[in-house]
Coordinates of C-alpha atoms and ligand atoms in Angstrom, one line a residue:
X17 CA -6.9 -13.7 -24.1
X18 CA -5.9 -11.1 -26.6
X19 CA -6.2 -7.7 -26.0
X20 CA -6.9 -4.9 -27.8
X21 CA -6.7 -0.9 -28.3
X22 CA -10.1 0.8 -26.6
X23 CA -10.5 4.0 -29.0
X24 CA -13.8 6.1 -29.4
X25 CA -15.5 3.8 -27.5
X26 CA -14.2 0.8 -29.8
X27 CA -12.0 -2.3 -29.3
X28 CA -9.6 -2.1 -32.3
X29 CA -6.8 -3.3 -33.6
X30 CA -3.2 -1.7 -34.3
X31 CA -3.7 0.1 -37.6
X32 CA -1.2 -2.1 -39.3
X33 CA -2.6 -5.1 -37.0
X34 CA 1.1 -5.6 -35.9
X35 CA 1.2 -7.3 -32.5
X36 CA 2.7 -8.5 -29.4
X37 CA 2.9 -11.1 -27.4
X38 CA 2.0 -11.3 -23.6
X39 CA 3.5 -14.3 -21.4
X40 CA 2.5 -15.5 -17.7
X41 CA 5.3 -14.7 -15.2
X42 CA 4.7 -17.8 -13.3
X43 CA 4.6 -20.2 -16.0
X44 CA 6.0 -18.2 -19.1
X45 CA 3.1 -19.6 -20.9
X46 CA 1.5 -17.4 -23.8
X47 CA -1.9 -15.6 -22.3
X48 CA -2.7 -14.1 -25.5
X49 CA -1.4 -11.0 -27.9
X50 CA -1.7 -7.2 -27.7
X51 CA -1.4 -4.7 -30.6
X52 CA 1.9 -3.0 -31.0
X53 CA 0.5 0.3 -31.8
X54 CA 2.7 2.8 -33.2
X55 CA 2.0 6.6 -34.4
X56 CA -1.3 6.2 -36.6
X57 CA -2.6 4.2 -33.7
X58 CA -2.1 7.2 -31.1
X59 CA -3.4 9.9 -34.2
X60 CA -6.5 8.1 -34.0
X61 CA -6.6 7.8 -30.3
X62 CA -6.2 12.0 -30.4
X63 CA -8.7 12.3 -32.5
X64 CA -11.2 10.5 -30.8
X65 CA -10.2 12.5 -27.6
X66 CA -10.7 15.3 -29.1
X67 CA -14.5 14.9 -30.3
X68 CA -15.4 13.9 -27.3
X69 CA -13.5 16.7 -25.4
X70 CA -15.4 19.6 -25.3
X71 CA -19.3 17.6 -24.0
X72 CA -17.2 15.8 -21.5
X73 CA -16.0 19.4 -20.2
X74 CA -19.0 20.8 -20.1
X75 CA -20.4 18.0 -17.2
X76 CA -20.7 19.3 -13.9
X77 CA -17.8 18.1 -11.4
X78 CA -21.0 16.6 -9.6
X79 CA -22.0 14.9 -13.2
X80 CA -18.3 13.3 -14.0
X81 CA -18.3 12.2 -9.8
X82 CA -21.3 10.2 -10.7
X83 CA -19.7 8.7 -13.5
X84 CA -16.2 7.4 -11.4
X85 CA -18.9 5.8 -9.0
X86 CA -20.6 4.1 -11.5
X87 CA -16.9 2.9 -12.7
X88 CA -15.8 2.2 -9.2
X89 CA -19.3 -0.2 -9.3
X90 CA -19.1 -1.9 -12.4
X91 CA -15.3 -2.2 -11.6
X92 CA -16.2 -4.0 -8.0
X93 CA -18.7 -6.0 -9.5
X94 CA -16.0 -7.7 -11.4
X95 CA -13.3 -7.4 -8.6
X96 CA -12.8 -11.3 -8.4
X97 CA -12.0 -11.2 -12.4
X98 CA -9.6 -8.0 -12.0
X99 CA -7.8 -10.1 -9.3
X100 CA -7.1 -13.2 -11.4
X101 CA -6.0 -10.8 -14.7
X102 CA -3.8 -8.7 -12.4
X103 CA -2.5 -12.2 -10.9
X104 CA -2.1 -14.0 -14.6
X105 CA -0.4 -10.9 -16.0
X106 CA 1.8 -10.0 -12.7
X107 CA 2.6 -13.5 -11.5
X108 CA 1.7 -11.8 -8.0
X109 CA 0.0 -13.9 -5.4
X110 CA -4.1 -14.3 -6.4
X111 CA -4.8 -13.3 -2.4
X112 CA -2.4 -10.2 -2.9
X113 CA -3.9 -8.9 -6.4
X114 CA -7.3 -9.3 -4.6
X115 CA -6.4 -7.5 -0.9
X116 CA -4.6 -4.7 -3.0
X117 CA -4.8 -4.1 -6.5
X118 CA -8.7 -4.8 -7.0
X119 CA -9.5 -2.9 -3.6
X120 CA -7.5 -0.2 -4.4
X121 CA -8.3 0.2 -8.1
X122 CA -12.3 0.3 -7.1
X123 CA -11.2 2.9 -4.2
X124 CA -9.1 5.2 -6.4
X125 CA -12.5 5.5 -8.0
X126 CA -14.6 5.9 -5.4
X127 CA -12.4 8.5 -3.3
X128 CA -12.1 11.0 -6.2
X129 CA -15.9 10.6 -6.6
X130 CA -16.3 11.2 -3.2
X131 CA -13.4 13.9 -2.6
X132 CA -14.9 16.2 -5.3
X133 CA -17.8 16.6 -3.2
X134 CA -16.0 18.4 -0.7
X135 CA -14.2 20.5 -3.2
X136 CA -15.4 24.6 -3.7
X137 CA -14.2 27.3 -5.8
X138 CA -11.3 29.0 -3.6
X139 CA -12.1 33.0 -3.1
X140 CA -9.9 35.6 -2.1
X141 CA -11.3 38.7 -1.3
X142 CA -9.6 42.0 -1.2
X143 CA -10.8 45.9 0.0
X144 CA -12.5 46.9 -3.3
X145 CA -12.5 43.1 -5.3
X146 CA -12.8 39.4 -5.3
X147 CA -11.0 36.8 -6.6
X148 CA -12.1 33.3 -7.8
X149 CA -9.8 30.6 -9.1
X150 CA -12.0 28.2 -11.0
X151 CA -10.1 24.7 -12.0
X152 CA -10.6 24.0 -15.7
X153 CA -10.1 20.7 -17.4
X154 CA -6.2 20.6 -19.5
X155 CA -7.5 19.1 -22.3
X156 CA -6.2 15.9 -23.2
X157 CA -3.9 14.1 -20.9
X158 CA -1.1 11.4 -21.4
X159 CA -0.8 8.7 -18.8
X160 CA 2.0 6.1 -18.9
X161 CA 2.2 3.3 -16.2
X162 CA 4.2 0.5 -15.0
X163 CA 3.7 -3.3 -14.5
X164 CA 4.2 -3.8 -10.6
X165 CA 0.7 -2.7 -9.2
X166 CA -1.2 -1.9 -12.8
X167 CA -4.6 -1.1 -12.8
X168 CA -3.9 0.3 -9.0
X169 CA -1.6 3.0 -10.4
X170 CA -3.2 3.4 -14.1
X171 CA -7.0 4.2 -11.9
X172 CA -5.2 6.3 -9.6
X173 CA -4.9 8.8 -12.8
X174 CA -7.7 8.2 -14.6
X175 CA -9.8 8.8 -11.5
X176 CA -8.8 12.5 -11.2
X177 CA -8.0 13.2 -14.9
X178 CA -11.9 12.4 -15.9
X179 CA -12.9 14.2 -12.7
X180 CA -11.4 17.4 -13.5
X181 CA -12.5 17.1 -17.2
X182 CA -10.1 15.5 -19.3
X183 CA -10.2 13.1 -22.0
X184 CA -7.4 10.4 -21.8
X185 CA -4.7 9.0 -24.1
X186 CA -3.5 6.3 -21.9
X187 CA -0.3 3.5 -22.2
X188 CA -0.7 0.5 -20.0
X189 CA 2.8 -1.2 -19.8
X190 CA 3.2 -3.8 -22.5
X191 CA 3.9 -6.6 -19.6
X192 CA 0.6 -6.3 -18.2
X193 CA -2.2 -5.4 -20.1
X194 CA -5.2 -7.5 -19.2
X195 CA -7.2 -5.0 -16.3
X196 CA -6.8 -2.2 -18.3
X197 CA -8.7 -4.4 -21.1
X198 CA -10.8 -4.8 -18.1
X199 CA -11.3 -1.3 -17.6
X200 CA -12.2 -0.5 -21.1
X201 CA -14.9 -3.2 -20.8
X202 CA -16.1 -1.9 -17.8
X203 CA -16.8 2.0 -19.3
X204 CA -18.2 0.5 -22.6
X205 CA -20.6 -1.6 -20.5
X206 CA -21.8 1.3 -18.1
X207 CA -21.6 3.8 -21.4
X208 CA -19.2 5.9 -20.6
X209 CA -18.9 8.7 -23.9
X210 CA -17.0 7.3 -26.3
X211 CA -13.4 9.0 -26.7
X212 CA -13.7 10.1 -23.3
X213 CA -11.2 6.9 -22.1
X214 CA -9.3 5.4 -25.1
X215 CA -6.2 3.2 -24.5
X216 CA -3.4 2.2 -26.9
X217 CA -1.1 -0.6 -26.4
X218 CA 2.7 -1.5 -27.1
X219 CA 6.4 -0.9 -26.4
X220 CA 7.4 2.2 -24.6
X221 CA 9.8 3.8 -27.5
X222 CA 7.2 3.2 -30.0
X223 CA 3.7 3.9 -29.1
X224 CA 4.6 6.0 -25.8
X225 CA 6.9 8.2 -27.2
X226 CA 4.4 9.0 -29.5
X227 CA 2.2 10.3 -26.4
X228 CA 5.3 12.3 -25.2
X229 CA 5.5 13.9 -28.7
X230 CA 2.0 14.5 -29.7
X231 CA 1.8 18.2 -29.5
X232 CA -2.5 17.5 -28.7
X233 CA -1.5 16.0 -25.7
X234 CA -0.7 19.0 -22.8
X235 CA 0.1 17.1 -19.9
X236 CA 2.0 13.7 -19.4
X237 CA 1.1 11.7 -16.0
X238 CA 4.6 9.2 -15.7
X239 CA 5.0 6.6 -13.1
X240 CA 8.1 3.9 -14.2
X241 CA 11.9 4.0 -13.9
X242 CA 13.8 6.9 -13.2
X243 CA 15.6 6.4 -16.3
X244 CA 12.6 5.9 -18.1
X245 CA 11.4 9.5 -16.2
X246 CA 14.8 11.6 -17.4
X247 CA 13.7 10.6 -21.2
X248 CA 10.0 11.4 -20.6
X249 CA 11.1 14.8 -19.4
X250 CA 13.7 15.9 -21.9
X251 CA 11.0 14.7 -24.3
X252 CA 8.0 16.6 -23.2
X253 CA 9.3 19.5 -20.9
X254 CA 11.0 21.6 -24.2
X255 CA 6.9 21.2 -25.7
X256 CA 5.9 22.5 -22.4
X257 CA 3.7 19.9 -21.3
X258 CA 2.5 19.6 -17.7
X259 CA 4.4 16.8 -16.3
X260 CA 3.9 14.6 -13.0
X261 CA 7.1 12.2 -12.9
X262 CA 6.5 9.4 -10.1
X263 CA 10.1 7.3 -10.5
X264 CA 12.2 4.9 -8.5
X265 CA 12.6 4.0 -4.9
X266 CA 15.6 2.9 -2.8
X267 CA 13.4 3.0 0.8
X268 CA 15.2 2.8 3.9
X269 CA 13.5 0.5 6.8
X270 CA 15.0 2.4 10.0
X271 CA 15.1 0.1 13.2
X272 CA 15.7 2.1 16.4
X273 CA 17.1 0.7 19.5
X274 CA 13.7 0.9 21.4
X275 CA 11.7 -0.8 18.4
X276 CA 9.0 -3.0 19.3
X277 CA 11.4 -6.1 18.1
X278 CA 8.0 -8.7 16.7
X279 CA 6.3 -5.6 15.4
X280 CA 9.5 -4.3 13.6
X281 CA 10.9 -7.9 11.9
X282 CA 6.8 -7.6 10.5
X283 CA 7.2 -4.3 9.2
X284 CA 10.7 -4.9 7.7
X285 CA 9.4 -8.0 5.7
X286 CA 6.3 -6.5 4.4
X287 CA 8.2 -3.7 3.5
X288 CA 10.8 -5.1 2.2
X289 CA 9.3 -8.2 0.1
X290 CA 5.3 -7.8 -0.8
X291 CA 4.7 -8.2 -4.0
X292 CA 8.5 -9.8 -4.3
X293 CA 9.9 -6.2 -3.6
X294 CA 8.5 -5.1 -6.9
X295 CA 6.8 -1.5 -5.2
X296 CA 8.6 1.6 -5.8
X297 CA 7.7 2.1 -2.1
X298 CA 9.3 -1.1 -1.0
X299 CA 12.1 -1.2 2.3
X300 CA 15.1 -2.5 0.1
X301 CA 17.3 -1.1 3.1
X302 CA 17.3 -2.4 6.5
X303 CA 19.1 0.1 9.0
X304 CA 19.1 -1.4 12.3
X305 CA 20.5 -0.3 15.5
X306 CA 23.7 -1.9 16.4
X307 CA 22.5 -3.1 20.0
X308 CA 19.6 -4.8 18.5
X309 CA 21.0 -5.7 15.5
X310 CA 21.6 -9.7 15.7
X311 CA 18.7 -10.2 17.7
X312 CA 16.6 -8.6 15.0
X313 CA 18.4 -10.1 11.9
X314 CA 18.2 -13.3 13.7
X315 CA 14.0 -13.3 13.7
X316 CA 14.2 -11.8 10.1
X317 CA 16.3 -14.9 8.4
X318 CA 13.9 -17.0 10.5
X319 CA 10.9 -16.1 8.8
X320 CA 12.1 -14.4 5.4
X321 CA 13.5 -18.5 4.8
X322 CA 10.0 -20.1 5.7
X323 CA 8.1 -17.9 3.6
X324 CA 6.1 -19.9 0.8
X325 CA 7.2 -19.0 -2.7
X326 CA 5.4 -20.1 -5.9
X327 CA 1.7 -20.8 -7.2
X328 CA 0.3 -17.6 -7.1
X329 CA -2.8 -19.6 -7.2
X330 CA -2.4 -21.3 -3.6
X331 CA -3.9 -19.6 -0.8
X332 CA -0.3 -20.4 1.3
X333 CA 1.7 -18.4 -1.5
X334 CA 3.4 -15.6 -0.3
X335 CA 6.2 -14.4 -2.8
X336 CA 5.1 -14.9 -6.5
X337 CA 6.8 -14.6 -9.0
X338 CA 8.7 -12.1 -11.0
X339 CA 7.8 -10.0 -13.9
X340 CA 9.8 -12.2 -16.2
X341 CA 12.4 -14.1 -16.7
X342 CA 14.6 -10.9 -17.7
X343 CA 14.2 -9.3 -14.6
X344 CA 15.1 -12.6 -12.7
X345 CA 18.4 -12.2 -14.2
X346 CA 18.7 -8.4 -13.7
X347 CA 17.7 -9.1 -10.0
X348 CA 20.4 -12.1 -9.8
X349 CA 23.2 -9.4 -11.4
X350 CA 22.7 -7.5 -8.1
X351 CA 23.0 -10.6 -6.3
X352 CA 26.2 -11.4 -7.8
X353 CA 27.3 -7.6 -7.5
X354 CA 26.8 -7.9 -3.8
X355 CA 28.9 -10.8 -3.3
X356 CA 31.7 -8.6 -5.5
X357 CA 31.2 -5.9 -3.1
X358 CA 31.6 -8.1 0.1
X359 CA 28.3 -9.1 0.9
X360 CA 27.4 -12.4 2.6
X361 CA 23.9 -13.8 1.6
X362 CA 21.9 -14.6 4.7
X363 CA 18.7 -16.5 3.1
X364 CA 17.7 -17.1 -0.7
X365 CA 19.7 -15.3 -3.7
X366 CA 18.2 -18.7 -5.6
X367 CA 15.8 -19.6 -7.8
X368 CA 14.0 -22.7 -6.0
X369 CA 10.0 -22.7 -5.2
X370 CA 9.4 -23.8 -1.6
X371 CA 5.1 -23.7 -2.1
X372 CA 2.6 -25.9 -3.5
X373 CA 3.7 -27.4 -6.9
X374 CA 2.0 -25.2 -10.1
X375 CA 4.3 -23.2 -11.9
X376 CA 6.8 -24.4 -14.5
X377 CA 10.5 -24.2 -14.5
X378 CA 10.3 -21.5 -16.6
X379 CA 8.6 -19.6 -13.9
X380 CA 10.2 -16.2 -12.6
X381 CA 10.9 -17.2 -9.5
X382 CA 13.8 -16.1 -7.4
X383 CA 13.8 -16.9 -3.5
X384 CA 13.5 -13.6 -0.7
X385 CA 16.7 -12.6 -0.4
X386 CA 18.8 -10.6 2.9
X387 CA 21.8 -9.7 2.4
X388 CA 24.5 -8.4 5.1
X389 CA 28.2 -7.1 5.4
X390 CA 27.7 -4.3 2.7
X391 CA 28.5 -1.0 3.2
X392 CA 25.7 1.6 2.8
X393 CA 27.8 3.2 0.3
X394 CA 28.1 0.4 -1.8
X395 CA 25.9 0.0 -5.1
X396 CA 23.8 -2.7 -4.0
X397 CA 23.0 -0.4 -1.6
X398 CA 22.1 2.4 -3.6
X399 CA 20.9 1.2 -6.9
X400 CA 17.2 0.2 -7.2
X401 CA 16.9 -3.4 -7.7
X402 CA 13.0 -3.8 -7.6
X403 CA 13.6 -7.4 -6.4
X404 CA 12.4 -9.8 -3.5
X405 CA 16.6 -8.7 -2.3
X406 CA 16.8 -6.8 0.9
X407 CA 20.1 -5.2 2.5
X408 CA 21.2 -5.1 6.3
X409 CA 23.3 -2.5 7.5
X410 CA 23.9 -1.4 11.3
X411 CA 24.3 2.0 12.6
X412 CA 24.9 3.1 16.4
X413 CA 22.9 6.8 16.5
X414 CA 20.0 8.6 14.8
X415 CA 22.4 11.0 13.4
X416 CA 24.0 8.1 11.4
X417 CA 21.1 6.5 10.7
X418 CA 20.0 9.6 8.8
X419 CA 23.3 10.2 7.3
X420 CA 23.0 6.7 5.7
X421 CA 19.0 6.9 4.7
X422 CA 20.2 9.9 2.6
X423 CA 22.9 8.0 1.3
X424 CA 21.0 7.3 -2.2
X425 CA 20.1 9.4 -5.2
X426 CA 16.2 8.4 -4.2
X427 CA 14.2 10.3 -2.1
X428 CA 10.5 8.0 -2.2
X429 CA 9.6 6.9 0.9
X430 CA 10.7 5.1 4.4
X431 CA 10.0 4.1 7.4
X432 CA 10.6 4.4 10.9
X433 CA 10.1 2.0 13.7
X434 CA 9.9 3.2 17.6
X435 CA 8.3 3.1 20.8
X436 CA 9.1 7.0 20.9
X437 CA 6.8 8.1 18.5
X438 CA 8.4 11.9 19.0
X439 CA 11.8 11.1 18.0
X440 CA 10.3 8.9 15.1
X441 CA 8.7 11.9 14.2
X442 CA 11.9 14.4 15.1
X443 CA 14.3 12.0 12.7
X444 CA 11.5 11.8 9.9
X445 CA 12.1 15.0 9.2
X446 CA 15.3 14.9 8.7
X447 CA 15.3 12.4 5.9
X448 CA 15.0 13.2 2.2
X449 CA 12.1 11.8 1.0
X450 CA 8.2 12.0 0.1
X451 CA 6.6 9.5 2.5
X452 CA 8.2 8.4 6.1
X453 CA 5.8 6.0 7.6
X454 CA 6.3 5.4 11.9
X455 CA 5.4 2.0 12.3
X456 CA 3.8 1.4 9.8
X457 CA 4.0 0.8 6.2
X458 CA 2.1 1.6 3.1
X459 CA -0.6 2.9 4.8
X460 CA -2.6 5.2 2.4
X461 CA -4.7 8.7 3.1
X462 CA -5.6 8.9 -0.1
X463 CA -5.9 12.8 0.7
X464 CA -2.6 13.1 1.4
X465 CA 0.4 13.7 -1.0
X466 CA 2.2 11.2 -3.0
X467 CA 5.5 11.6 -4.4
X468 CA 9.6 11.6 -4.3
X469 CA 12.2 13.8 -4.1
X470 CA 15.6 13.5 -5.9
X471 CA 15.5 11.0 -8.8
X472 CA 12.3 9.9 -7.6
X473 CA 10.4 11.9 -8.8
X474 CA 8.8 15.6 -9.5
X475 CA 5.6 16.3 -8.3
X476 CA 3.1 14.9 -5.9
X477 CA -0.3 12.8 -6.9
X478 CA -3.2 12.2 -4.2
X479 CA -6.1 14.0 -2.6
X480 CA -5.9 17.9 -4.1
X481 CA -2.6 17.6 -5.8
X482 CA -4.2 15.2 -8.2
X483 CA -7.1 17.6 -9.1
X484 CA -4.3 20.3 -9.4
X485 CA -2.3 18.3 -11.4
X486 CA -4.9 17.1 -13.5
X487 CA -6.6 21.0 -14.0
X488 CA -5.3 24.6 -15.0
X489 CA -6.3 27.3 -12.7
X490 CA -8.3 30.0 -14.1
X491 CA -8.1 33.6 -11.7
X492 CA -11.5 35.6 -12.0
X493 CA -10.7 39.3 -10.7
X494 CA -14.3 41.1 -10.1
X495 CA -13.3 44.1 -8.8
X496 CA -15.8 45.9 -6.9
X497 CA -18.6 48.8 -8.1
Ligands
NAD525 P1 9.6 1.6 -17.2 O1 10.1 3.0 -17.0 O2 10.4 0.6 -17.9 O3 8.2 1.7 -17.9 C1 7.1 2.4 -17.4 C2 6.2 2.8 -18.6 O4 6.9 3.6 -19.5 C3 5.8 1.5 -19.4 O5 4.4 1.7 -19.8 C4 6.7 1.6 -20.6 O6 6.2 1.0 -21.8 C5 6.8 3.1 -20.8 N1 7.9 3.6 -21.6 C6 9.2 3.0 -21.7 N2 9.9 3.8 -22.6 C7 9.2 4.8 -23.0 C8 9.4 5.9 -23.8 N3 10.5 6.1 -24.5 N4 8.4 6.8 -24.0 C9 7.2 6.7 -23.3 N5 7.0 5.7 -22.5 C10 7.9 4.7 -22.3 O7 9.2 1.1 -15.7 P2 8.7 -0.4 -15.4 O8 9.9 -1.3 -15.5 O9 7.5 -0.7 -16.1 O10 8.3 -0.2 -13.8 C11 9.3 -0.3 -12.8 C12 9.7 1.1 -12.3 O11 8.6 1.9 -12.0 C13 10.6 1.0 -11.0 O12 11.6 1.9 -11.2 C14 9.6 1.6 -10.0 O13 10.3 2.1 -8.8 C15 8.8 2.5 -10.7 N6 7.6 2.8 -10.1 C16 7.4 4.0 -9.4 C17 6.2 4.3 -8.8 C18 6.0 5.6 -8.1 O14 4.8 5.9 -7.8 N7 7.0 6.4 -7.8 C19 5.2 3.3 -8.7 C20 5.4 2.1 -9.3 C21 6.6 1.8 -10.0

């Protein structure tokens, strides 16, 4: 299937028709090309954003709600489709690109529709004048997104970037472009204006550093590596662009003493390992409570070494595969750093497929991985990995266990798991970080704010900071006769 650019409401070609190729993470087969665009290709993409700037501005917010619902329906209408793209591209389980990334990428739609409804002009009235702060549109926005979960994050900007009246200039990661092919489609077919949504594809350092440069563009929405993040920001914050900078994750899983112990070795592993550990918001830290701490690991080596791993296909498959093969050995590097530092591999740290047969050998497969004996201080420990490889580490009181969660240049997420919901709550607050879950993981008020602290990030997404975000606020100051 080869892809193509989406610009003014046309599939194109790179200008010089130079392009890429995209391979199958479970089989490194060839699913097709994609254009390597460069800076022509992103000129033209401006330019078609900006004719159809100003008419898409003028739409009610009611007007551009209707349009994300009739998005989120043409979208759902071909959810089966966006599942087996987002699995082909991803190498994720079929069953998980279908429970998550197709849901989600038809909700993202839907909720903005829906949450603009509820939104009014805010007033603030004083003795002898009033104050409105209308929201208007930025212009044209820049939105950059990763491979793990792509049409899922890409729609969780476009969604409130239309909304509020932009028109988009947006880079899909060159790894996995098929759903937002799909997603161009979908607004051709349902006749979205043309230039309203255009997409350009390619490498990072070619055609999205052109996005980051354009001085058209006003505001860049980022989510990718933190390294990725620091260039993005020296890049765009001197032209000062808007920026929202969603980076890297190095969660901690925090197991208390009075954890439910079934409900907690549950949590740990879909923290820790769904979609092979490839989620910025992923566990990659177990801390565990000394007194409970061989009990627990115990049940977690259990079932993280029975868990089904290869054709993403097979309704059994529970760990897919990789992004590619070159992050199979970047993952395996950390493997082999953590024996350097001490560590003792509990289950996996191989390449072998224990599922159905399907895949080829040159599948990006690597088994779930635990490992144990590390210190918290140690690299493995700190460094993202963004792998199916999860650390153990033991501590004997909340105050430690919070010493040790903050023990990482990341600030994402985390999670928490107790029968004392209070002091859950108490020590949540204590940690560094955007998200704590109790509980409970990845579970998603899309009203509520999304974003990381220290090198993860700058900025929150969700709910109202995504229509602030996405709008400059304009003060009216009536003052009274
Ligand atoms: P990446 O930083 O390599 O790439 C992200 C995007 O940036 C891609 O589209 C890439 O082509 C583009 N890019 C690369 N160089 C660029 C440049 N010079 N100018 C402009 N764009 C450039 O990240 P990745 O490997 O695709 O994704 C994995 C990372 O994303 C992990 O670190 C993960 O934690 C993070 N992530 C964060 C969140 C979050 O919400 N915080 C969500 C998902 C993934």
């Amino acid at each position: 299937m080869n892809v193509q650019n989406f610009i003014g409401g046309e599939f194109v070609d790179a200008v010089d028709h130079a392009t890429l190729e995209n391979l199958a993470p479970a089989t490194g087969q060839l699913i097709g090309t994609i254009p390597r665009s460069k800076q022509p290709d992103v000129y033209r993409a401006v330019a078609a954003a900006r004719v159809a700037q100003h008419e898409w501005a003028d739409l009610t917010l009611d007007d551009r709600a209707d349009w994300l619902e009739a998005i989120a329906d043409a979208l759902e209408s071909r959810s089966e489709e966006l599942a087996r793209r987002e699995s082909l591209d991803t190498g994720k389980p079929f069953s998980l690109a279908q429970r998550v990334d197709a849901k989600r990428s038809v909700e993202n739609f839907r909720f903005f529709a829906d949450f603009s409804r509820e939104q009014e002009d805010l007033v603030f009235e004083m003795e002898d004048a009033t104050n409105i702060v209308h929201r208007r549109p930025i212009g044209i926005v820049g939105l950059i997104t990763p491979w793990n979960l792509p049409l899922y994050l890409l729609s969780w900007k476009v969604a409130p970037a239309l909304l509020m009246g932009n028109v988009i200039v947006a880079k899909p990661s060159e790894l996995t472009p098929l759903t937002a092919h799909l997603l161009a489609e979908v607004c051709q077919e349902i006749g979205l204006p043309d230039g309203v949504l255009n997409i350009v594809n390619g490498y990072g350092p070619e055609v999205g550093q052109q996005i980051l440069e354009h001085e058209g563009i006003k505001a860049i929405s980022f989510t990718g590596g933190t390294a990725t993040g620091r260039h993005v920001a020296a890049t765009a914050a001197p032209m000062f662009k808007k920026l929202s900078l969603e980076l890297g994750g190095k969660n901690a899983t925090i197991i208390l003493d009075d954890a439910e112990m079934n409900q907690a070795v549950q949590g740990a592993i879909r923290a820790g390992l769904t979609n092979s550990g490839q989620v910025c918001l992923c566990g990659s830290r177990i801390l565990v409570h000394e007194s409970i701490a061989d009990e627990f690991t115990q049940h977690l080596v259990a079932q993280v070494s029975a868990m089904k791993c290869g054709d993403p296909n097979h309704p059994e498959t529970q760990v897919g595969a990789l992004i590619n093969m070159a992050h199979v050995e970047k993952v395996e590097s950390y493997i082999n750093l953590a024996i350097q530092e001490g560590g003792t591999i509990l289950t996996g740290g191989t390449r072998e497929m224990t599922g159905p047969p399907g895949p080829t050998p040159e599948g990006a497969f690597l088994r779930p991985t635990l490992i144990s004996g590390l210190s918290h201080l140690s690299r493995t420990a700190r460094e993202e990995i963004f792998g199916p490889v999860v650390t153990i580490h033991r501590f004997s009181s909340d105050e430690e266990a919070i010493e040790m969660a903050n023990a990482t240049d990341y600030g994402l997420a985390g999670s928490i798991w107790t029968r004392d919901t209070e002091r859950g709550h108490s020590i949540a607050q204590k940690i560094d970080t955007g998200i704590i879950w109790i509980n409970t993981w990845l579970h998603r008020d899309l009203r509520t704010p999304f974003g990381g602290v220290k090198h993860s990030g700058v900025g929150r997404e969700g709910g109202s900071w995504s229509l602030g975000f996405f709008s400059e606020p304009l003060n009216v100051c009536i003052k009274h006769d």
